[in-house]
Short mmCIF file of C-alpha atoms and ligand atoms in Angstrom, two decimals:
data_model
loop_
_atom_site.label_atom_id
_atom_site.label_comp_id
_atom_site.label_asym_id
_atom_site.label_seq_id
_atom_site.Cartn_x
_atom_site.Cartn_y
_atom_site.Cartn_z
CA MET A 1 -15.78 21.17 23.93
CA ALA A 2 -12.82 19.41 22.45
CA PHE A 3 -13.43 17.17 19.42
CA THR A 4 -12.61 13.58 20.44
CA VAL A 5 -12.51 10.14 18.68
CA SER A 6 -16.20 9.53 19.60
CA ASN A 7 -17.24 12.67 17.78
CA PHE A 8 -16.19 11.10 14.45
CA LEU A 9 -18.91 8.45 14.77
CA LYS A 10 -21.44 10.93 16.24
CA CYS A 11 -20.90 13.23 13.25
CA LYS A 12 -21.53 10.41 10.79
CA ASN A 13 -24.72 9.31 12.67
CA ASN A 14 -26.04 12.88 12.70
CA SER A 15 -25.09 13.49 9.03
CA GLU A 16 -22.80 16.36 10.14
CA LYS A 17 -19.74 16.66 7.96
CA ILE A 18 -16.31 16.24 9.57
CA THR A 19 -13.74 18.94 8.69
CA MET A 20 -10.07 18.27 8.61
CA LEU A 21 -6.95 19.98 7.25
CA THR A 22 -3.25 19.09 7.47
CA ALA A 23 -0.88 21.25 9.54
CA TYR A 24 2.80 20.84 10.39
CA ASP A 25 3.72 23.61 12.70
CA TYR A 26 2.56 25.45 15.85
CA SER A 27 1.39 28.79 14.52
CA THR A 28 -0.65 27.32 11.61
CA ALA A 29 -2.20 24.65 13.92
CA LYS A 30 -3.13 27.38 16.36
CA LEU A 31 -4.98 29.31 13.71
CA PHE A 32 -6.89 26.11 12.65
CA ASN A 33 -7.61 25.18 16.23
CA ASP A 34 -9.00 28.59 17.04
CA GLU A 35 -11.20 28.31 13.98
CA LYS A 36 -12.53 25.11 15.56
CA ILE A 37 -11.68 22.69 12.79
CA ASP A 38 -12.63 19.20 13.90
CA ALA A 39 -9.29 17.54 13.37
CA ILE A 40 -5.78 18.11 12.03
CA LEU A 41 -3.65 15.53 10.27
CA VAL A 42 0.09 15.97 10.58
CA GLY A 43 0.52 14.35 7.18
CA ASP A 44 3.69 12.75 5.80
CA SER A 45 2.83 15.17 2.88
CA LEU A 46 5.02 17.43 4.96
CA GLY A 47 7.92 15.71 3.04
CA MET A 48 6.66 17.44 -0.10
CA VAL A 49 5.19 20.69 1.17
CA CYS A 50 7.60 21.47 4.10
CA LEU A 51 10.83 19.55 3.08
CA GLY A 52 10.72 19.80 -0.66
CA TYR A 53 10.98 16.09 -1.57
CA GLU A 54 9.32 14.77 -4.71
CA ASP A 55 7.23 12.22 -2.85
CA THR A 56 6.62 11.11 0.69
CA LEU A 57 8.98 8.17 0.88
CA LYS A 58 11.96 9.85 2.46
CA VAL A 59 10.01 11.08 5.57
CA THR A 60 11.27 9.59 8.76
CA MET A 61 9.73 8.94 12.18
CA GLU A 62 11.95 11.73 13.62
CA ASP A 63 10.47 14.18 11.01
CA MET A 64 6.87 13.08 11.99
CA ILE A 65 7.57 13.35 15.71
CA HIS A 66 9.14 16.75 15.33
CA HIS A 67 6.20 18.25 13.48
CA THR A 68 3.46 16.41 15.50
CA LYS A 69 4.91 17.83 18.74
CA ALA A 70 4.59 21.35 17.37
CA VAL A 71 1.00 20.80 16.17
CA SER A 72 -0.22 19.06 19.31
CA ARG A 73 1.04 21.88 21.52
CA ALA A 74 -1.29 24.26 19.66
CA CYS A 75 -4.45 22.20 19.89
CA ASP A 76 -6.87 22.30 22.84
CA HIS A 77 -10.00 21.81 20.73
CA THR A 78 -8.87 20.10 17.55
CA PHE A 79 -8.21 16.38 17.48
CA VAL A 80 -4.62 15.57 16.24
CA VAL A 81 -3.77 12.58 13.99
CA GLY A 82 -0.21 11.65 13.31
CA ASP A 83 0.64 10.07 9.91
CA MET A 84 2.78 6.94 9.92
CA PRO A 85 5.69 7.42 7.52
CA PHE A 86 6.96 4.93 4.86
CA MET A 87 8.58 1.87 6.49
CA SER A 88 7.52 2.72 10.03
CA TYR A 89 4.77 0.03 9.93
CA GLN A 90 5.18 -1.99 6.72
CA THR A 91 8.09 -4.02 8.24
CA SER A 92 6.11 -5.77 11.07
CA VAL A 93 3.18 -5.65 13.42
CA TYR A 94 5.78 -5.01 16.14
CA ASP A 95 7.26 -2.00 14.36
CA ALA A 96 3.79 -0.72 13.72
CA VAL A 97 2.92 -0.66 17.39
CA VAL A 98 6.24 0.74 18.56
CA ASN A 99 6.11 3.58 16.02
CA ALA A 100 2.42 4.34 16.56
CA GLY A 101 3.29 4.60 20.25
CA ARG A 102 6.06 7.05 19.52
CA LEU A 103 3.64 9.37 17.66
CA VAL A 104 1.35 9.38 20.63
CA LYS A 105 3.86 9.34 23.45
CA GLU A 106 6.55 11.62 22.07
CA GLY A 107 4.56 13.54 19.44
CA GLY A 108 1.35 14.16 21.47
CA ALA A 109 -1.00 12.77 18.71
CA GLN A 110 -4.38 11.44 19.81
CA ALA A 111 -4.52 8.94 16.92
CA ILE A 112 -2.49 7.69 14.05
CA LYS A 113 -3.13 7.06 10.41
CA LEU A 114 -1.53 4.51 8.10
CA GLU A 115 -1.97 3.59 4.43
CA GLY A 116 -3.33 0.32 3.20
CA GLY A 117 -6.30 -2.01 3.36
CA ALA A 118 -6.67 -5.76 4.11
CA LEU A 119 -2.85 -6.30 4.13
CA TYR A 120 -2.45 -4.15 7.21
CA CYS A 121 -5.43 -5.24 9.27
CA ASP A 122 -3.20 -7.22 11.75
CA HIS A 123 -1.02 -4.14 12.23
CA ILE A 124 -4.16 -1.98 12.81
CA SER A 125 -5.77 -4.45 15.32
CA ALA A 126 -2.45 -4.60 17.27
CA ILE A 127 -2.25 -0.75 17.43
CA VAL A 128 -5.87 -0.51 18.47
CA ASN A 129 -5.25 -3.16 21.17
CA ALA A 130 -2.47 -0.89 22.47
CA GLN A 131 -5.24 1.71 23.00
CA ILE A 132 -4.26 3.99 20.11
CA PRO A 133 -7.08 4.97 17.72
CA VAL A 134 -6.28 4.24 14.07
CA MET A 135 -7.45 6.02 10.93
CA GLY A 136 -7.22 3.96 7.72
CA HIS A 137 -6.32 5.33 4.30
CA ILE A 138 -7.14 3.65 0.94
CA GLY A 139 -7.41 4.64 -2.74
CA LEU A 140 -4.41 6.73 -3.86
CA THR A 141 -1.95 5.75 -1.07
CA PRO A 142 1.02 8.00 -1.87
CA GLN A 143 3.54 5.61 -0.27
CA SER A 144 2.73 3.19 -3.10
CA VAL A 145 3.74 5.75 -5.69
CA ASN A 146 6.32 3.42 -7.28
CA VAL A 147 3.85 0.64 -7.56
CA PHE A 148 1.11 2.95 -9.03
CA GLY A 149 3.59 4.56 -11.37
CA GLY A 150 2.60 8.04 -10.25
CA PHE A 151 -0.11 9.81 -8.28
CA LYS A 152 -3.15 8.37 -10.18
CA VAL A 153 -6.87 8.14 -9.53
CA GLN A 154 -7.69 4.65 -8.11
CA GLY A 155 -10.75 2.41 -8.25
CA LYS A 156 -11.77 3.19 -11.77
CA ASN A 157 -12.33 -0.34 -13.01
CA GLU A 158 -14.70 -2.98 -11.45
CA ASP A 159 -11.97 -5.17 -9.86
CA ASN A 160 -10.09 -2.19 -8.25
CA ALA A 161 -13.36 -0.69 -7.03
CA LYS A 162 -14.53 -3.97 -5.52
CA LYS A 163 -11.15 -4.35 -3.81
CA LEU A 164 -11.57 -0.89 -2.20
CA ILE A 165 -15.04 -1.73 -0.93
CA GLU A 166 -13.64 -4.90 0.61
CA ASP A 167 -10.64 -3.04 2.09
CA ALA A 168 -12.93 -0.44 3.71
CA LYS A 169 -14.99 -3.21 5.38
CA LYS A 170 -11.88 -5.01 6.58
CA LEU A 171 -10.52 -1.79 7.99
CA GLU A 172 -13.73 -1.23 9.96
CA GLU A 173 -13.53 -4.89 11.28
CA ALA A 174 -9.86 -4.34 12.27
CA GLY A 175 -11.05 -1.49 14.49
CA ALA A 176 -10.24 1.72 12.49
CA PHE A 177 -12.38 4.68 13.71
CA ALA A 178 -12.44 6.42 10.27
CA ILE A 179 -10.97 5.95 6.80
CA VAL A 180 -9.37 8.44 4.37
CA LEU A 181 -10.50 7.91 0.77
CA GLU A 182 -8.00 9.49 -1.51
CA CYS A 183 -8.51 10.16 -5.28
CA ILE A 184 -11.34 7.76 -6.14
CA PRO A 185 -14.52 8.41 -8.15
CA SER A 186 -17.20 10.06 -6.09
CA GLN A 187 -19.77 7.35 -6.87
CA LEU A 188 -17.43 4.71 -5.44
CA ALA A 189 -16.79 6.88 -2.34
CA LYS A 190 -20.56 7.02 -1.92
CA ILE A 191 -20.88 3.28 -2.03
CA ILE A 192 -18.05 2.81 0.46
CA SER A 193 -19.52 5.46 2.81
CA GLU A 194 -22.81 3.63 2.75
CA SER A 195 -21.29 0.23 3.18
CA ILE A 196 -19.52 0.90 6.56
CA SER A 197 -20.57 2.46 9.88
CA ILE A 198 -17.39 4.42 10.49
CA PRO A 199 -16.87 7.77 8.79
CA THR A 200 -15.00 8.31 5.52
CA ILE A 201 -12.81 11.41 5.08
CA GLY A 202 -12.40 12.30 1.45
CA ILE A 203 -9.61 14.01 -0.50
CA GLY A 204 -10.35 13.96 -4.20
CA ALA A 205 -13.26 11.51 -3.40
CA GLY A 206 -16.26 13.72 -3.90
CA VAL A 207 -19.07 15.11 -1.75
CA TYR A 208 -20.61 11.89 -0.48
CA CYS A 209 -17.87 11.27 2.05
CA ASP A 210 -18.64 11.89 5.75
CA GLY A 211 -15.87 14.49 5.99
CA GLN A 212 -13.22 16.23 3.92
CA ILE A 213 -9.50 16.89 4.23
CA LEU A 214 -7.11 18.90 2.11
CA VAL A 215 -3.42 19.80 2.38
CA TYR A 216 -3.63 23.31 3.71
CA GLN A 217 -0.94 24.78 1.39
CA ASP A 218 -3.07 23.59 -1.51
CA MET A 219 -6.29 25.28 -0.40
CA LEU A 220 -4.49 28.50 0.45
CA ASN A 221 -2.48 28.60 -2.74
CA MET A 222 0.88 28.35 -1.00
CA TYR A 223 2.26 25.42 -2.95
CA SER A 224 2.77 25.54 -6.73
CA ASN A 225 4.69 22.38 -7.69
CA PHE A 226 1.42 20.75 -8.78
CA LYS A 227 -2.34 21.35 -8.37
CA PRO A 228 -4.51 18.27 -8.30
CA LYS A 229 -8.00 18.61 -9.81
CA PHE A 230 -9.60 18.13 -6.35
CA VAL A 231 -8.00 21.36 -4.98
CA LYS A 232 -10.05 24.48 -4.55
CA THR A 233 -8.33 27.81 -3.54
CA PHE A 234 -10.27 29.07 -0.63
CA SER A 235 -7.96 32.02 0.03
CA ASP A 236 -5.10 33.33 -1.98
CA VAL A 237 -2.54 33.37 0.86
CA GLY A 238 0.25 32.67 -1.70
CA HIS A 239 -0.57 36.04 -3.29
CA ALA A 240 -0.80 37.84 0.08
CA ILE A 241 2.68 36.53 0.95
CA HIS A 242 4.03 37.68 -2.41
CA GLU A 243 2.60 41.17 -1.86
CA GLY A 244 3.83 41.41 1.73
CA VAL A 245 7.31 40.19 1.00
CA SER A 246 7.75 42.41 -2.05
CA SER A 247 6.55 45.50 -0.06
CA TYR A 248 9.03 44.58 2.70
CA ILE A 249 11.91 44.40 0.20
CA GLN A 250 10.95 47.68 -1.39
CA GLU A 251 10.55 49.51 1.96
CA VAL A 252 13.86 48.24 3.31
CA LYS A 253 15.73 49.06 0.11
CA GLU A 254 14.18 52.64 0.15
CA GLY A 255 14.86 53.19 3.87
CA VAL A 256 11.12 53.55 4.54
CA PHE A 257 11.06 50.68 7.02
CA PRO A 258 11.62 50.66 9.90
CA GLY A 259 9.88 53.89 10.86
CA GLU A 260 10.00 55.91 14.09
CA GLU A 261 7.25 53.85 15.47
CA HIS A 262 9.17 50.61 15.06
CA SER A 263 12.36 52.01 16.69
CA PHE A 264 13.70 52.53 20.22
CA SER A 265 15.34 55.78 21.32
CA LEU A 266 17.81 57.14 23.82
CA LYS A 267 17.13 60.11 26.20
CA GLU A 268 18.61 63.43 24.77
CA GLU A 269 21.18 63.79 27.62
CA THR A 270 22.46 60.23 27.15
CA LEU A 271 22.75 60.86 23.40
CA LYS A 272 24.80 64.03 23.89
CA LYS A 273 27.29 62.17 26.09
CA LEU A 274 27.71 59.57 23.38
CA TYR A 275 28.54 62.28 20.80
N1 MHF B 301 0.58 19.38 -1.76
C1 MHF B 301 0.14 18.14 -1.66
N2 MHF B 301 -1.17 17.93 -1.82
C2 MHF B 301 -1.68 16.66 -1.73
O1 MHF B 301 -2.92 16.43 -1.90
C3 MHF B 301 -0.75 15.58 -1.50
C4 MHF B 301 0.65 15.89 -1.37
N3 MHF B 301 1.03 17.17 -1.43
N4 MHF B 301 1.55 14.95 -1.15
C5 MHF B 301 1.09 13.59 -0.84
C6 MHF B 301 -0.06 13.25 -1.68
C7 MHF B 301 0.18 13.14 -3.14
N5 MHF B 301 -1.06 13.59 -3.66
C8 MHF B 301 -1.41 13.79 -4.95
C9 MHF B 301 -0.49 14.30 -5.85
C10 MHF B 301 -0.85 14.63 -7.17
C11 MHF B 301 -2.11 14.25 -7.63
C12 MHF B 301 -2.49 14.48 -9.09
O2 MHF B 301 -1.83 15.29 -9.77
N6 MHF B 301 -3.53 13.89 -9.63
C13 MHF B 301 -4.05 14.07 -10.93
C14 MHF B 301 -4.81 12.79 -11.30
C15 MHF B 301 -4.08 12.01 -12.31
C16 MHF B 301 -5.01 10.92 -12.90
O3 MHF B 301 -5.89 11.34 -13.75
O4 MHF B 301 -4.98 9.79 -12.52
C17 MHF B 301 -5.07 15.27 -10.94
O5 MHF B 301 -5.16 15.88 -12.01
O6 MHF B 301 -5.65 15.53 -9.86
C18 MHF B 301 -3.05 13.70 -6.77
C19 MHF B 301 -2.74 13.47 -5.51
C20 MHF B 301 -2.04 13.87 -2.64
N7 MHF B 301 -1.12 14.27 -1.54
C1 KIV B 302 -3.50 13.87 2.04
C2 KIV B 302 -3.62 13.20 3.43
C3 KIV B 302 -4.74 12.35 3.52
C4 KIV B 302 -2.32 12.63 3.82
O1 KIV B 302 -2.11 11.41 4.03
C5 KIV B 302 -1.19 13.57 4.00
O2 KIV B 302 -1.29 14.75 3.97
O3 KIV B 302 -0.03 13.06 4.16
MG1 MG B 303 -0.10 10.86 4.25
#
């Protein structure tokens, strides 16, 4: 059975953890879908891991739609969430609804995610009213990197922690179906998770969240520009790629690949005529 928006709440109520990963292309999404991961986020982190930018700010709606289309084509079980890029919703409630609509209508996403708390509740309500499920995202919101002065853990002092608890409650009121908590102390994530009835999805937010998400290149060791503390390598795919590519280079250089079994051949009589 396909994982739908209502399963998010069911999981929380049954104390069953929600599993999410990012994905940005068809073949990767297909592997995750076939593994029956609950949900995929087509994250604007694609700006960093797919496009090589230093942060997520240059990512466009066209980038997001392009990758969301590829991912949604691969998923018949997994729920697909499209991430709203920088300046696609901050500018107005109207822009937020139009661009959320594009991720669903053109990209094939089943829900959208946007960064921010109380400030964006009007935007979120308007998108929800347009029949598009919304996932919130608070804590380290990477689109605020220039305000934070870097990718830094949030909610460490009393005022900031209280603000995040309030933001989570406001997001629930605005109609969000789940909230990503990024890079906050695990005890704060526990308080937030217990203060709201919608599930929390943590990344660098500890074990008390109702679900977890990671950027897949991080957990498969395929991205080396930085490695946050919250990343665990579940499989060394980076090393497997290194080994595979280096064997390929060696075998081509030495004339070992392609072998007979990878080649097509002519009938003997046709060959004679050609000579
Ligand atoms: N590959 C990748 N993984 C991510 O998790 C990710 C992205 N890209 N791009 C968008 C944002 C940026 N993120 C980041 C990036 C760096 C840190 C980091 O280096 N954090 C420090 C904490 C610094 C502090 O102490 O405040 C760490 O050591 O984890 C955290 C989250 C999370 N997101
Ligand atoms: C890290 C997750 C939550 C995200 O927003 C992204 O991948 O863009
Ligand atoms: Mg994002």
